[in-house]
Amino acid sequence: MNFSQVFITATGTDVGKTFVSSLLLRTRKNWSYWKPVQTGGSRVDQNALHEIAPLAAISPLKCFEYDLPASPDQAAAAEFALSPRVADLLALSRDQENLLIEGAGGLLVPLNEDNETWLDFLQASRMPVVLVATSGLGTINHTLLSIEALQSRSIPILALVINGFEHRGNQRSIARFHPRIPQVIIPQLGSDTALSELDRLGEALWQKISLMRNEAQRADSWLRKDQKFVWHPYTQHKTAPRPIPVVAARGSYLYTDEGERLLDASASWWTCSIGHGHPRIAAAIRAQQAKLDHCGFGNATHQPAAELAARLIALAGPPFTKVFYSDNGSCAVEVALKMAAQTWTNRGQPERSKFLYFEGAYHGDTFGAMSVAESGGFHKAFAPYVFKGIEAPLVTSHPSRLCPKGPEELNERKAILRNLFEKNAKNLAAVIIEPWVQGASGMMFQDLEWLRYLGELCGEFKVFLILDEVFTGLGRIGDVFAFKRAGITADIVCLAKGLTGGNLPLAATLACEEIFSAFLDDDRSKALLHGHTFSGNPIACAAALASLDIYREEDIVSRARSIESSFKTWIEWNEKRLSLSAPRAVGGILAFELEVGDYFHKAAYQIPEIGRSHGLLLRTLGSTIYFVPSLMITAEELDLGLSALRQTIEDYRESQK
Ligand SMILES: *Cc1c(COP(=O)(O)O)cnc(C)c1O
C-alpha cells in the first residue's frame, strides 16, 4: 500500500476536489499537488488552488492537458492528442513522496478508448483516496455508488468530504451504510471566512486521513499472519522465499503490495483464461449469489447447472451426453476413473480393473489421480499407498527426458504401445492421458501421429479413453478441446482449470452414453455413488456460463491461435540468440528448456526472481520455463511480456558467466 500519496476524487465534476486539495495543501508545505489530467479550463484550476493555498507546490510531473471540456477520452480524440494511460500515470507517479493527486471528474470517467478509468489507476497504484461529495440532492446515491465502486476494487477510502450547506439527514443516511468511513463536513464558505478557519478545516481533514492511514497500515500486517498461520501448497516452508504478496488483479496482470504490476505469466496456475476481474463474470456471480447461492445437488437441481451441462455437451459434441460436476481437476479425474471402473463391475467384468497411463503423467494430487501418474517428484512420499496401473512410454514432439530422441522414436514406441494393448487390453478399465500437452511434468508436447495412434488402438481394442483436459481444455490449446484439434475422440473428458474463466473452483467430467447407460439398473447400488458437497454449485456454474459467453463473443479460440503465432515468431527470433532448447508453442502455451535434459535447479529459483524484476510473475517446472498468459491478453501486452521474457533469459545467461 502506498501511503505517501493521496488521491482526491469526487462523486462528479464541480463538486469541490480542487477546493479540498487546496485545504489540505494549506497546512502541508512538504506535499505537492499533481492534476495529471486536465480538460477544459485547466489553468483555472490552479488559480483556484492558489487562492486558498498560495504557497502550494505544483508537482513538476507531466500532465495531459486538453482544451475541450469533455471526458479525457473524448477530449484527446477531438484534439488528435495522446490520451492518458494507466501505465503512464503509474510510471510518472511511482516513487513520488508526499503527492496529492487530483483526478478529473468521477471515478469511472474513461481515460482513453481502451476504457481505462481512474478506478484502474487506483487499483494498480494501491493509493488511498479522499472522496469529495456535495450535500445537495442526489448526493446519497452518487456517494454510495462511488464508495461501492472503490470497495469493489479494495481501494481504501481515507475520508468522505461533504462539501456545501449542512444536511444532517444525508450524512446520517451515508453513515448508516458506511459507519467506518469518517465524514468531514466542509460548510459553505464565503469571502469573509477567516484564514484560521480554513487552517482548522484542513487540519481536521488531515487528522481523519492519518487515523485511517494508521488503520489501513495495521490491516496491512496480514502478511505476518500468513507467515504465522498458513501452510502453502508445494512449499518447503523451511527454505521457501517470502511469498509474493498479491493484492489485486485485473486483466492480464497481478498487483503486489510492493507496488509492482506483474504480468500473470502462469495464468494463476493455468486457470485464468479470460483475464482477471472480468466485469461480466463479477455480475454473474453477484446475481446468482443473490438468487440462489447453493443447494445440494443429489435430489435437487437448478438452472445454472442444467444450462451449463447442455452448453458443455454441445461444445464437446458426440459421443458425450452427460456431465458430472465436482470442484477441482483431481476430483474430475477421480470421477472419470470411477466411471470407467464401475462400468466394468456393473457389467460383470470386474477383471477389467487396470488403468494404463503414461510416463510423465500428472492428473492431480488425490490418491486415485496419483495412481495413474508418474510416481517420482510430487508423489514420492505416497508411493506405498497407491494402486499402480500400467505405465507406458510416450513420444514427445521434441527431445525430452521422457523421449530423448523425440519423434525419431515414433515407430519403436508405437510398437511398444501396441504390444501393451495386446497383452493388457482385456484387463484394462481405461487409458488416461493429458492429450497433446502434459502440463505439470514440464509442458511435454506429444507427437500428434503418436497421439492419434493411441486413439486408434483404443478403438481397435475397445478400451475406454479418458482425456484429462483439465489444462488443455477450453481454449488453452487453440481449440475448445485438445482432442478436437488433434482429431481424436474419447469416452470421458475431464475439465476444470479454465472452466469458470479462472474465478471459482468448478470441475466437470463428461461421459458418453455407453458409460452412463452401464449405471442404469433397478439395483440402486449400481448408481455412481460419488458426490461432493458443492457439486454443481450454482454460483460457480453461473460464472462458467458467463465465461463461455465471453469465450464465444471474444472468439477465444482465434485469440489463442494468434497468441500461438506470436509465440512461434518469438521462438524464431530467440531460439539461437538465447540458445533455447526444445522451444515449443501451441495455443496459449510457450515452453522451452535452457539446457538439454539438465535438471539444474538453480534456474528454477533464479528465473522467477529475475522475471519479477522485469514485471513477470513466472513459475518454472524444474528446468522447463513456460509462459502461459490469459487468452484475452492484448497484442501490446503480449509484446511487452515476451520482451520481458527475453530480457529475463538474457539476464540469467549473463549471471551464469
Ligand atoms: C492441474 C491439473 C489437475 C489437477 O487439478 P486440481 O484442480 O489442481 O486438482 C489434473 N490434471 C491436469 C492435467 C492438471 O493440469
PDB file of C-alpha atoms in Angstrom, residues 282-529:
ATOM      1  CA  ALA A 282     -18.445 -10.494 -11.499  1.00  0.00           C
ATOM      2  CA  ALA A 283     -22.014  -9.564 -12.410  1.00  0.00           C
ATOM      3  CA  ALA A 284     -22.985 -13.201 -12.997  1.00  0.00           C
ATOM      4  CA  ILE A 285     -21.531 -14.253  -9.650  1.00  0.00           C
ATOM      5  CA  ARG A 286     -23.258 -11.441  -7.805  1.00  0.00           C
ATOM      6  CA  ALA A 287     -26.624 -12.054  -9.453  1.00  0.00           C
ATOM      7  CA  GLN A 288     -26.505 -15.804  -8.865  1.00  0.00           C
ATOM      8  CA  GLN A 289     -25.463 -15.409  -5.240  1.00  0.00           C
ATOM      9  CA  ALA A 290     -28.441 -13.125  -4.666  1.00  0.00           C
ATOM     10  CA  LYS A 291     -30.824 -15.511  -6.420  1.00  0.00           C
ATOM     11  CA  LEU A 292     -29.678 -18.971  -5.314  1.00  0.00           C
ATOM     12  CA  ASP A 293     -26.278 -19.398  -3.713  1.00  0.00           C
ATOM     13  CA  HIS A 294     -26.171 -23.115  -3.089  1.00  0.00           C
ATOM     14  CA  CYS A 295     -28.242 -26.185  -2.646  1.00  0.00           C
ATOM     15  CA  GLY A 296     -27.372 -29.878  -2.530  1.00  0.00           C
ATOM     16  CA  PHE A 297     -27.337 -31.484  -5.962  1.00  0.00           C
ATOM     17  CA  GLY A 298     -28.358 -35.032  -5.053  1.00  0.00           C
ATOM     18  CA  ASN A 299     -32.130 -34.801  -5.296  1.00  0.00           C
ATOM     19  CA  ALA A 300     -32.483 -31.159  -6.346  1.00  0.00           C
ATOM     20  CA  THR A 301     -31.410 -29.244  -9.385  1.00  0.00           C
ATOM     21  CA  HIS A 302     -31.169 -25.703 -10.685  1.00  0.00           C
ATOM     22  CA  GLN A 303     -30.973 -23.792 -13.909  1.00  0.00           C
ATOM     23  CA  PRO A 304     -27.264 -22.816 -13.974  1.00  0.00           C
ATOM     24  CA  ALA A 305     -26.119 -26.439 -13.684  1.00  0.00           C
ATOM     25  CA  ALA A 306     -28.591 -27.627 -16.304  1.00  0.00           C
ATOM     26  CA  GLU A 307     -27.742 -24.844 -18.758  1.00  0.00           C
ATOM     27  CA  LEU A 308     -24.027 -25.357 -18.282  1.00  0.00           C
ATOM     28  CA  ALA A 309     -24.280 -29.109 -18.848  1.00  0.00           C
ATOM     29  CA  ALA A 310     -26.153 -28.501 -22.092  1.00  0.00           C
ATOM     30  CA  ARG A 311     -23.539 -25.982 -23.201  1.00  0.00           C
ATOM     31  CA  LEU A 312     -20.631 -28.291 -22.417  1.00  0.00           C
ATOM     32  CA  ILE A 313     -22.209 -31.219 -24.220  1.00  0.00           C
ATOM     33  CA  ALA A 314     -22.901 -29.027 -27.254  1.00  0.00           C
ATOM     34  CA  LEU A 315     -19.275 -27.866 -27.242  1.00  0.00           C
ATOM     35  CA  ALA A 316     -17.867 -31.376 -26.864  1.00  0.00           C
ATOM     36  CA  GLY A 317     -20.179 -32.943 -29.432  1.00  0.00           C
ATOM     37  CA  PRO A 318     -20.707 -36.712 -29.847  1.00  0.00           C
ATOM     38  CA  PRO A 319     -20.256 -39.122 -28.207  1.00  0.00           C
ATOM     39  CA  PHE A 320     -20.588 -37.094 -24.997  1.00  0.00           C
ATOM     40  CA  THR A 321     -24.042 -36.935 -23.440  1.00  0.00           C
ATOM     41  CA  LYS A 322     -23.695 -36.428 -19.673  1.00  0.00           C
ATOM     42  CA  VAL A 323     -21.916 -34.071 -17.308  1.00  0.00           C
ATOM     43  CA  PHE A 324     -20.908 -34.903 -13.730  1.00  0.00           C
ATOM     44  CA  TYR A 325     -19.886 -31.929 -11.568  1.00  0.00           C
ATOM     45  CA  SER A 326     -17.189 -31.688  -8.925  1.00  0.00           C
ATOM     46  CA  ASP A 327     -14.946 -28.896  -7.720  1.00  0.00           C
ATOM     47  CA  ASN A 328     -11.390 -29.422  -8.894  1.00  0.00           C
ATOM     48  CA  GLY A 329      -9.294 -31.180 -11.502  1.00  0.00           C
ATOM     49  CA  SER A 330      -8.190 -34.016  -9.263  1.00  0.00           C
ATOM     50  CA  CYS A 331     -11.795 -34.837  -8.437  1.00  0.00           C
ATOM     51  CA  ALA A 332     -12.810 -34.634 -12.095  1.00  0.00           C
ATOM     52  CA  VAL A 333     -10.178 -37.327 -12.671  1.00  0.00           C
ATOM     53  CA  GLU A 334     -11.289 -39.421  -9.677  1.00  0.00           C
ATOM     54  CA  VAL A 335     -14.806 -39.355 -11.082  1.00  0.00           C
ATOM     55  CA  ALA A 336     -13.561 -40.385 -14.524  1.00  0.00           C
ATOM     56  CA  LEU A 337     -11.626 -43.318 -13.057  1.00  0.00           C
ATOM     57  CA  LYS A 338     -14.644 -44.416 -11.037  1.00  0.00           C
ATOM     58  CA  MET A 339     -16.943 -44.120 -14.042  1.00  0.00           C
ATOM     59  CA  ALA A 340     -14.683 -46.383 -16.084  1.00  0.00           C
ATOM     60  CA  ALA A 341     -14.026 -48.869 -13.282  1.00  0.00           C
ATOM     61  CA  GLN A 342     -17.652 -49.208 -12.226  1.00  0.00           C
ATOM     62  CA  THR A 343     -18.862 -49.545 -15.796  1.00  0.00           C
ATOM     63  CA  TRP A 344     -16.985 -52.844 -15.870  1.00  0.00           C
ATOM     64  CA  THR A 345     -18.092 -54.086 -12.463  1.00  0.00           C
ATOM     65  CA  ASN A 346     -21.686 -53.149 -13.301  1.00  0.00           C
ATOM     66  CA  ARG A 347     -21.311 -55.145 -16.491  1.00  0.00           C
ATOM     67  CA  GLY A 348     -19.997 -58.126 -14.567  1.00  0.00           C
ATOM     68  CA  GLN A 349     -16.416 -57.848 -15.857  1.00  0.00           C
ATOM     69  CA  PRO A 350     -14.525 -56.984 -12.678  1.00  0.00           C
ATOM     70  CA  GLU A 351     -11.265 -58.259 -14.186  1.00  0.00           C
ATOM     71  CA  ARG A 352     -11.155 -55.079 -16.231  1.00  0.00           C
ATOM     72  CA  SER A 353      -9.709 -53.108 -13.349  1.00  0.00           C
ATOM     73  CA  LYS A 354      -6.371 -51.728 -14.530  1.00  0.00           C
ATOM     74  CA  PHE A 355      -5.561 -48.284 -15.846  1.00  0.00           C
ATOM     75  CA  LEU A 356      -2.947 -47.581 -18.452  1.00  0.00           C
ATOM     76  CA  TYR A 357      -1.246 -44.202 -18.110  1.00  0.00           C
ATOM     77  CA  PHE A 358       1.854 -42.509 -19.443  1.00  0.00           C
ATOM     78  CA  GLU A 359       5.286 -41.611 -18.186  1.00  0.00           C
ATOM     79  CA  GLY A 360       5.335 -38.025 -17.000  1.00  0.00           C
ATOM     80  CA  ALA A 361       1.572 -38.008 -16.462  1.00  0.00           C
ATOM     81  CA  TYR A 362       0.028 -35.711 -13.867  1.00  0.00           C
ATOM     82  CA  HIS A 363      -3.677 -35.969 -13.078  1.00  0.00           C
ATOM     83  CA  GLY A 364      -3.926 -34.348  -9.659  1.00  0.00           C
ATOM     84  CA  ASP A 365      -2.876 -34.957  -6.070  1.00  0.00           C
ATOM     85  CA  THR A 366      -5.605 -37.213  -4.682  1.00  0.00           C
ATOM     86  CA  PHE A 367      -4.856 -40.918  -4.280  1.00  0.00           C
ATOM     87  CA  GLY A 368      -6.666 -42.142  -7.357  1.00  0.00           C
ATOM     88  CA  ALA A 369      -5.107 -39.439  -9.501  1.00  0.00           C
ATOM     89  CA  MET A 370      -1.675 -40.288  -8.081  1.00  0.00           C
ATOM     90  CA  SER A 371      -2.153 -43.923  -9.087  1.00  0.00           C
ATOM     91  CA  VAL A 372      -2.207 -43.039 -12.752  1.00  0.00           C
ATOM     92  CA  ALA A 373       0.737 -40.659 -12.662  1.00  0.00           C
ATOM     93  CA  GLU A 374       4.493 -40.622 -12.616  1.00  0.00           C
ATOM     94  CA  SER A 375       5.453 -41.669  -9.111  1.00  0.00           C
ATOM     95  CA  GLY A 376       8.604 -39.572  -8.743  1.00  0.00           C
ATOM     96  CA  GLY A 377       8.538 -35.892  -7.871  1.00  0.00           C
ATOM     97  CA  PHE A 378       5.385 -34.704  -6.147  1.00  0.00           C
ATOM     98  CA  HIS A 379       4.111 -38.094  -5.081  1.00  0.00           C
ATOM     99  CA  LYS A 380       7.168 -39.949  -3.830  1.00  0.00           C
ATOM    100  CA  ALA A 381       6.057 -39.922  -0.188  1.00  0.00           C
ATOM    101  CA  PHE A 382       2.861 -41.742  -1.067  1.00  0.00           C
ATOM    102  CA  ALA A 383       4.261 -44.401  -3.376  1.00  0.00           C
ATOM    103  CA  PRO A 384       3.410 -47.265  -0.998  1.00  0.00           C
ATOM    104  CA  TYR A 385      -0.240 -46.272  -0.777  1.00  0.00           C
ATOM    105  CA  VAL A 386      -1.351 -46.034  -4.373  1.00  0.00           C
ATOM    106  CA  PHE A 387      -2.675 -48.789  -6.620  1.00  0.00           C
ATOM    107  CA  LYS A 388      -0.348 -48.714  -9.551  1.00  0.00           C
ATOM    108  CA  GLY A 389      -1.524 -49.192 -13.096  1.00  0.00           C
ATOM    109  CA  ILE A 390       0.429 -49.881 -16.233  1.00  0.00           C
ATOM    110  CA  GLU A 391       2.887 -47.191 -17.236  1.00  0.00           C
ATOM    111  CA  ALA A 392       3.554 -46.703 -20.931  1.00  0.00           C
ATOM    112  CA  PRO A 393       6.151 -44.576 -22.694  1.00  0.00           C
ATOM    113  CA  LEU A 394       5.030 -41.768 -24.958  1.00  0.00           C
ATOM    114  CA  VAL A 395       6.503 -39.932 -27.905  1.00  0.00           C
ATOM    115  CA  THR A 396       7.165 -36.229 -27.494  1.00  0.00           C
ATOM    116  CA  SER A 397       7.364 -33.899 -30.462  1.00  0.00           C
ATOM    117  CA  HIS A 398      10.716 -32.631 -29.174  1.00  0.00           C
ATOM    118  CA  PRO A 399      13.669 -34.234 -27.438  1.00  0.00           C
ATOM    119  CA  SER A 400      12.764 -34.614 -23.760  1.00  0.00           C
ATOM    120  CA  ARG A 401      13.672 -36.570 -20.687  1.00  0.00           C
ATOM    121  CA  LEU A 402      10.697 -38.838 -21.419  1.00  0.00           C
ATOM    122  CA  CYS A 403      11.648 -39.373 -25.022  1.00  0.00           C
ATOM    123  CA  PRO A 404      15.258 -38.329 -25.629  1.00  0.00           C
ATOM    124  CA  LYS A 405      15.157 -38.545 -29.411  1.00  0.00           C
ATOM    125  CA  GLY A 406      11.682 -37.067 -29.866  1.00  0.00           C
ATOM    126  CA  PRO A 407       9.725 -38.189 -32.956  1.00  0.00           C
ATOM    127  CA  GLU A 408      12.628 -40.385 -34.086  1.00  0.00           C
ATOM    128  CA  GLU A 409      11.348 -42.880 -31.558  1.00  0.00           C
ATOM    129  CA  LEU A 410       7.886 -42.957 -33.116  1.00  0.00           C
ATOM    130  CA  ASN A 411       7.943 -46.381 -34.759  1.00  0.00           C
ATOM    131  CA  GLU A 412       9.667 -48.147 -31.933  1.00  0.00           C
ATOM    132  CA  ARG A 413       7.306 -46.697 -29.334  1.00  0.00           C
ATOM    133  CA  LYS A 414       4.195 -47.304 -31.398  1.00  0.00           C
ATOM    134  CA  ALA A 415       5.194 -50.969 -31.369  1.00  0.00           C
ATOM    135  CA  ILE A 416       5.690 -50.913 -27.591  1.00  0.00           C
ATOM    136  CA  LEU A 417       2.228 -49.395 -27.146  1.00  0.00           C
ATOM    137  CA  ARG A 418       0.560 -51.943 -29.431  1.00  0.00           C
ATOM    138  CA  ASN A 419       2.294 -54.662 -27.509  1.00  0.00           C
ATOM    139  CA  LEU A 420       0.980 -53.303 -24.198  1.00  0.00           C
ATOM    140  CA  PHE A 421      -2.552 -53.225 -25.616  1.00  0.00           C
ATOM    141  CA  GLU A 422      -2.281 -56.777 -26.925  1.00  0.00           C
ATOM    142  CA  LYS A 423      -1.099 -58.043 -23.556  1.00  0.00           C
ATOM    143  CA  ASN A 424      -3.378 -55.995 -21.261  1.00  0.00           C
ATOM    144  CA  ALA A 425      -6.480 -54.831 -23.115  1.00  0.00           C
ATOM    145  CA  LYS A 426      -8.737 -57.464 -21.564  1.00  0.00           C
ATOM    146  CA  ASN A 427      -7.777 -56.260 -18.085  1.00  0.00           C
ATOM    147  CA  LEU A 428      -7.957 -52.561 -18.787  1.00  0.00           C
ATOM    148  CA  ALA A 429     -10.693 -50.372 -17.331  1.00  0.00           C
ATOM    149  CA  ALA A 430      -9.416 -47.405 -19.324  1.00  0.00           C
ATOM    150  CA  VAL A 431      -6.447 -45.472 -20.669  1.00  0.00           C
ATOM    151  CA  ILE A 432      -5.901 -41.980 -19.296  1.00  0.00           C
ATOM    152  CA  ILE A 433      -3.872 -39.211 -20.888  1.00  0.00           C
ATOM    153  CA  GLU A 434      -3.415 -35.457 -20.903  1.00  0.00           C
ATOM    154  CA  PRO A 435      -3.891 -35.063 -24.636  1.00  0.00           C
ATOM    155  CA  TRP A 436      -1.349 -33.054 -26.645  1.00  0.00           C
ATOM    156  CA  VAL A 437       0.405 -31.423 -23.686  1.00  0.00           C
ATOM    157  CA  GLN A 438       1.418 -32.956 -20.391  1.00  0.00           C
ATOM    158  CA  GLY A 439       1.394 -29.851 -18.222  1.00  0.00           C
ATOM    159  CA  ALA A 440       2.899 -30.482 -14.815  1.00  0.00           C
ATOM    160  CA  SER A 441       5.648 -32.822 -15.991  1.00  0.00           C
ATOM    161  CA  GLY A 442       7.192 -29.925 -17.886  1.00  0.00           C
ATOM    162  CA  MET A 443       4.969 -28.936 -20.810  1.00  0.00           C
ATOM    163  CA  MET A 444       5.754 -32.094 -22.738  1.00  0.00           C
ATOM    164  CA  PHE A 445       4.194 -31.877 -26.192  1.00  0.00           C
ATOM    165  CA  GLN A 446       3.163 -35.184 -27.704  1.00  0.00           C
ATOM    166  CA  ASP A 447       3.863 -36.207 -31.255  1.00  0.00           C
ATOM    167  CA  LEU A 448       0.424 -35.958 -32.825  1.00  0.00           C
ATOM    168  CA  GLU A 449       0.808 -39.012 -35.002  1.00  0.00           C
ATOM    169  CA  TRP A 450       1.556 -40.958 -31.865  1.00  0.00           C
ATOM    170  CA  LEU A 451      -1.485 -39.452 -30.069  1.00  0.00           C
ATOM    171  CA  ARG A 452      -3.755 -40.407 -32.970  1.00  0.00           C
ATOM    172  CA  TYR A 453      -2.294 -43.896 -32.943  1.00  0.00           C
ATOM    173  CA  LEU A 454      -3.223 -44.180 -29.269  1.00  0.00           C
ATOM    174  CA  GLY A 455      -6.785 -43.171 -30.209  1.00  0.00           C
ATOM    175  CA  GLU A 456      -6.876 -45.839 -32.914  1.00  0.00           C
ATOM    176  CA  LEU A 457      -5.621 -48.535 -30.535  1.00  0.00           C
ATOM    177  CA  CYS A 458      -8.347 -47.671 -28.005  1.00  0.00           C
ATOM    178  CA  GLY A 459     -10.914 -48.088 -30.782  1.00  0.00           C
ATOM    179  CA  GLU A 460      -9.410 -51.302 -32.090  1.00  0.00           C
ATOM    180  CA  PHE A 461      -9.112 -52.943 -28.662  1.00  0.00           C
ATOM    181  CA  LYS A 462     -12.371 -51.417 -27.321  1.00  0.00           C
ATOM    182  CA  VAL A 463     -10.691 -49.743 -24.361  1.00  0.00           C
ATOM    183  CA  PHE A 464     -12.198 -46.571 -22.859  1.00  0.00           C
ATOM    184  CA  LEU A 465     -10.089 -43.467 -23.372  1.00  0.00           C
ATOM    185  CA  ILE A 466     -10.154 -40.797 -20.649  1.00  0.00           C
ATOM    186  CA  LEU A 467      -8.846 -37.404 -21.699  1.00  0.00           C
ATOM    187  CA  ASP A 468      -7.680 -35.223 -18.867  1.00  0.00           C
ATOM    188  CA  GLU A 469      -8.226 -31.810 -20.441  1.00  0.00           C
ATOM    189  CA  VAL A 470      -8.100 -30.014 -17.113  1.00  0.00           C
ATOM    190  CA  PHE A 471      -5.237 -27.928 -18.515  1.00  0.00           C
ATOM    191  CA  THR A 472      -5.591 -28.227 -22.286  1.00  0.00           C
ATOM    192  CA  GLY A 473      -9.373 -27.774 -22.494  1.00  0.00           C
ATOM    193  CA  LEU A 474     -11.461 -24.641 -23.019  1.00  0.00           C
ATOM    194  CA  GLY A 475      -9.252 -22.757 -25.436  1.00  0.00           C
ATOM    195  CA  ARG A 476      -5.799 -23.148 -23.964  1.00  0.00           C
ATOM    196  CA  ILE A 477      -4.643 -25.334 -26.846  1.00  0.00           C
ATOM    197  CA  GLY A 478      -6.129 -23.143 -29.592  1.00  0.00           C
ATOM    198  CA  ASP A 479      -9.380 -25.073 -29.781  1.00  0.00           C
ATOM    199  CA  VAL A 480     -12.201 -25.677 -27.349  1.00  0.00           C
ATOM    200  CA  PHE A 481     -10.708 -29.089 -26.637  1.00  0.00           C
ATOM    201  CA  ALA A 482      -7.304 -30.552 -27.472  1.00  0.00           C
ATOM    202  CA  PHE A 483      -8.983 -33.699 -28.791  1.00  0.00           C
ATOM    203  CA  LYS A 484     -10.842 -31.669 -31.417  1.00  0.00           C
ATOM    204  CA  ARG A 485      -7.683 -30.028 -32.690  1.00  0.00           C
ATOM    205  CA  ALA A 486      -5.822 -33.346 -32.636  1.00  0.00           C
ATOM    206  CA  GLY A 487      -8.660 -35.072 -34.475  1.00  0.00           C
ATOM    207  CA  ILE A 488      -9.263 -37.870 -31.982  1.00  0.00           C
ATOM    208  CA  THR A 489     -12.251 -38.886 -29.889  1.00  0.00           C
ATOM    209  CA  ALA A 490     -12.700 -40.353 -26.428  1.00  0.00           C
ATOM    210  CA  ASP A 491     -15.215 -41.718 -23.929  1.00  0.00           C
ATOM    211  CA  ILE A 492     -14.626 -39.419 -20.958  1.00  0.00           C
ATOM    212  CA  VAL A 493     -13.247 -35.881 -20.746  1.00  0.00           C
ATOM    213  CA  CYS A 494     -12.211 -34.039 -17.583  1.00  0.00           C
ATOM    214  CA  LEU A 495     -12.430 -30.249 -17.346  1.00  0.00           C
ATOM    215  CA  ALA A 496     -11.569 -27.845 -14.561  1.00  0.00           C
ATOM    216  CA  LYS A 497      -8.935 -25.116 -14.621  1.00  0.00           C
ATOM    217  CA  GLY A 498     -10.346 -22.644 -17.160  1.00  0.00           C
ATOM    218  CA  LEU A 499     -13.981 -23.592 -16.669  1.00  0.00           C
ATOM    219  CA  THR A 500     -15.084 -20.527 -14.725  1.00  0.00           C
ATOM    220  CA  GLY A 501     -12.621 -18.292 -16.506  1.00  0.00           C
ATOM    221  CA  GLY A 502     -10.382 -18.832 -13.504  1.00  0.00           C
ATOM    222  CA  ASN A 503     -12.787 -17.347 -10.986  1.00  0.00           C
ATOM    223  CA  LEU A 504     -14.188 -20.142  -8.853  1.00  0.00           C
ATOM    224  CA  PRO A 505     -13.472 -23.824  -8.293  1.00  0.00           C
ATOM    225  CA  LEU A 506     -15.557 -25.983 -10.600  1.00  0.00           C
ATOM    226  CA  ALA A 507     -14.891 -29.185 -12.487  1.00  0.00           C
ATOM    227  CA  ALA A 508     -16.835 -31.354 -14.886  1.00  0.00           C
ATOM    228  CA  THR A 509     -16.434 -34.904 -16.095  1.00  0.00           C
ATOM    229  CA  LEU A 510     -18.136 -35.525 -19.432  1.00  0.00           C
ATOM    230  CA  ALA A 511     -19.161 -39.093 -20.259  1.00  0.00           C
ATOM    231  CA  CYS A 512     -20.561 -40.871 -23.298  1.00  0.00           C
ATOM    232  CA  GLU A 513     -23.895 -42.688 -23.341  1.00  0.00           C
ATOM    233  CA  GLU A 514     -22.255 -46.119 -23.333  1.00  0.00           C
ATOM    234  CA  ILE A 515     -20.734 -45.386 -19.941  1.00  0.00           C
ATOM    235  CA  PHE A 516     -23.769 -43.619 -18.496  1.00  0.00           C
ATOM    236  CA  SER A 517     -26.095 -46.430 -19.501  1.00  0.00           C
ATOM    237  CA  ALA A 518     -23.926 -49.002 -17.702  1.00  0.00           C
ATOM    238  CA  PHE A 519     -25.129 -47.379 -14.454  1.00  0.00           C
ATOM    239  CA  LEU A 520     -28.851 -47.665 -15.247  1.00  0.00           C
ATOM    240  CA  ASP A 521     -30.330 -50.503 -13.259  1.00  0.00           C
ATOM    241  CA  ASP A 522     -33.130 -51.302 -10.858  1.00  0.00           C
ATOM    242  CA  ASP A 523     -30.405 -52.049  -8.361  1.00  0.00           C
ATOM    243  CA  ARG A 524     -29.609 -48.711  -6.748  1.00  0.00           C
ATOM    244  CA  SER A 525     -26.134 -49.778  -5.742  1.00  0.00           C
ATOM    245  CA  LYS A 526     -25.213 -49.747  -9.400  1.00  0.00           C
ATOM    246  CA  ALA A 527     -25.525 -45.962  -9.436  1.00  0.00           C
ATOM    247  CA  LEU A 528     -22.409 -43.834  -9.369  1.00  0.00           C
ATOM    248  CA  LEU A 529     -22.205 -43.390  -5.612  1.00  0.00           C
TER     249      LEU A 529
END
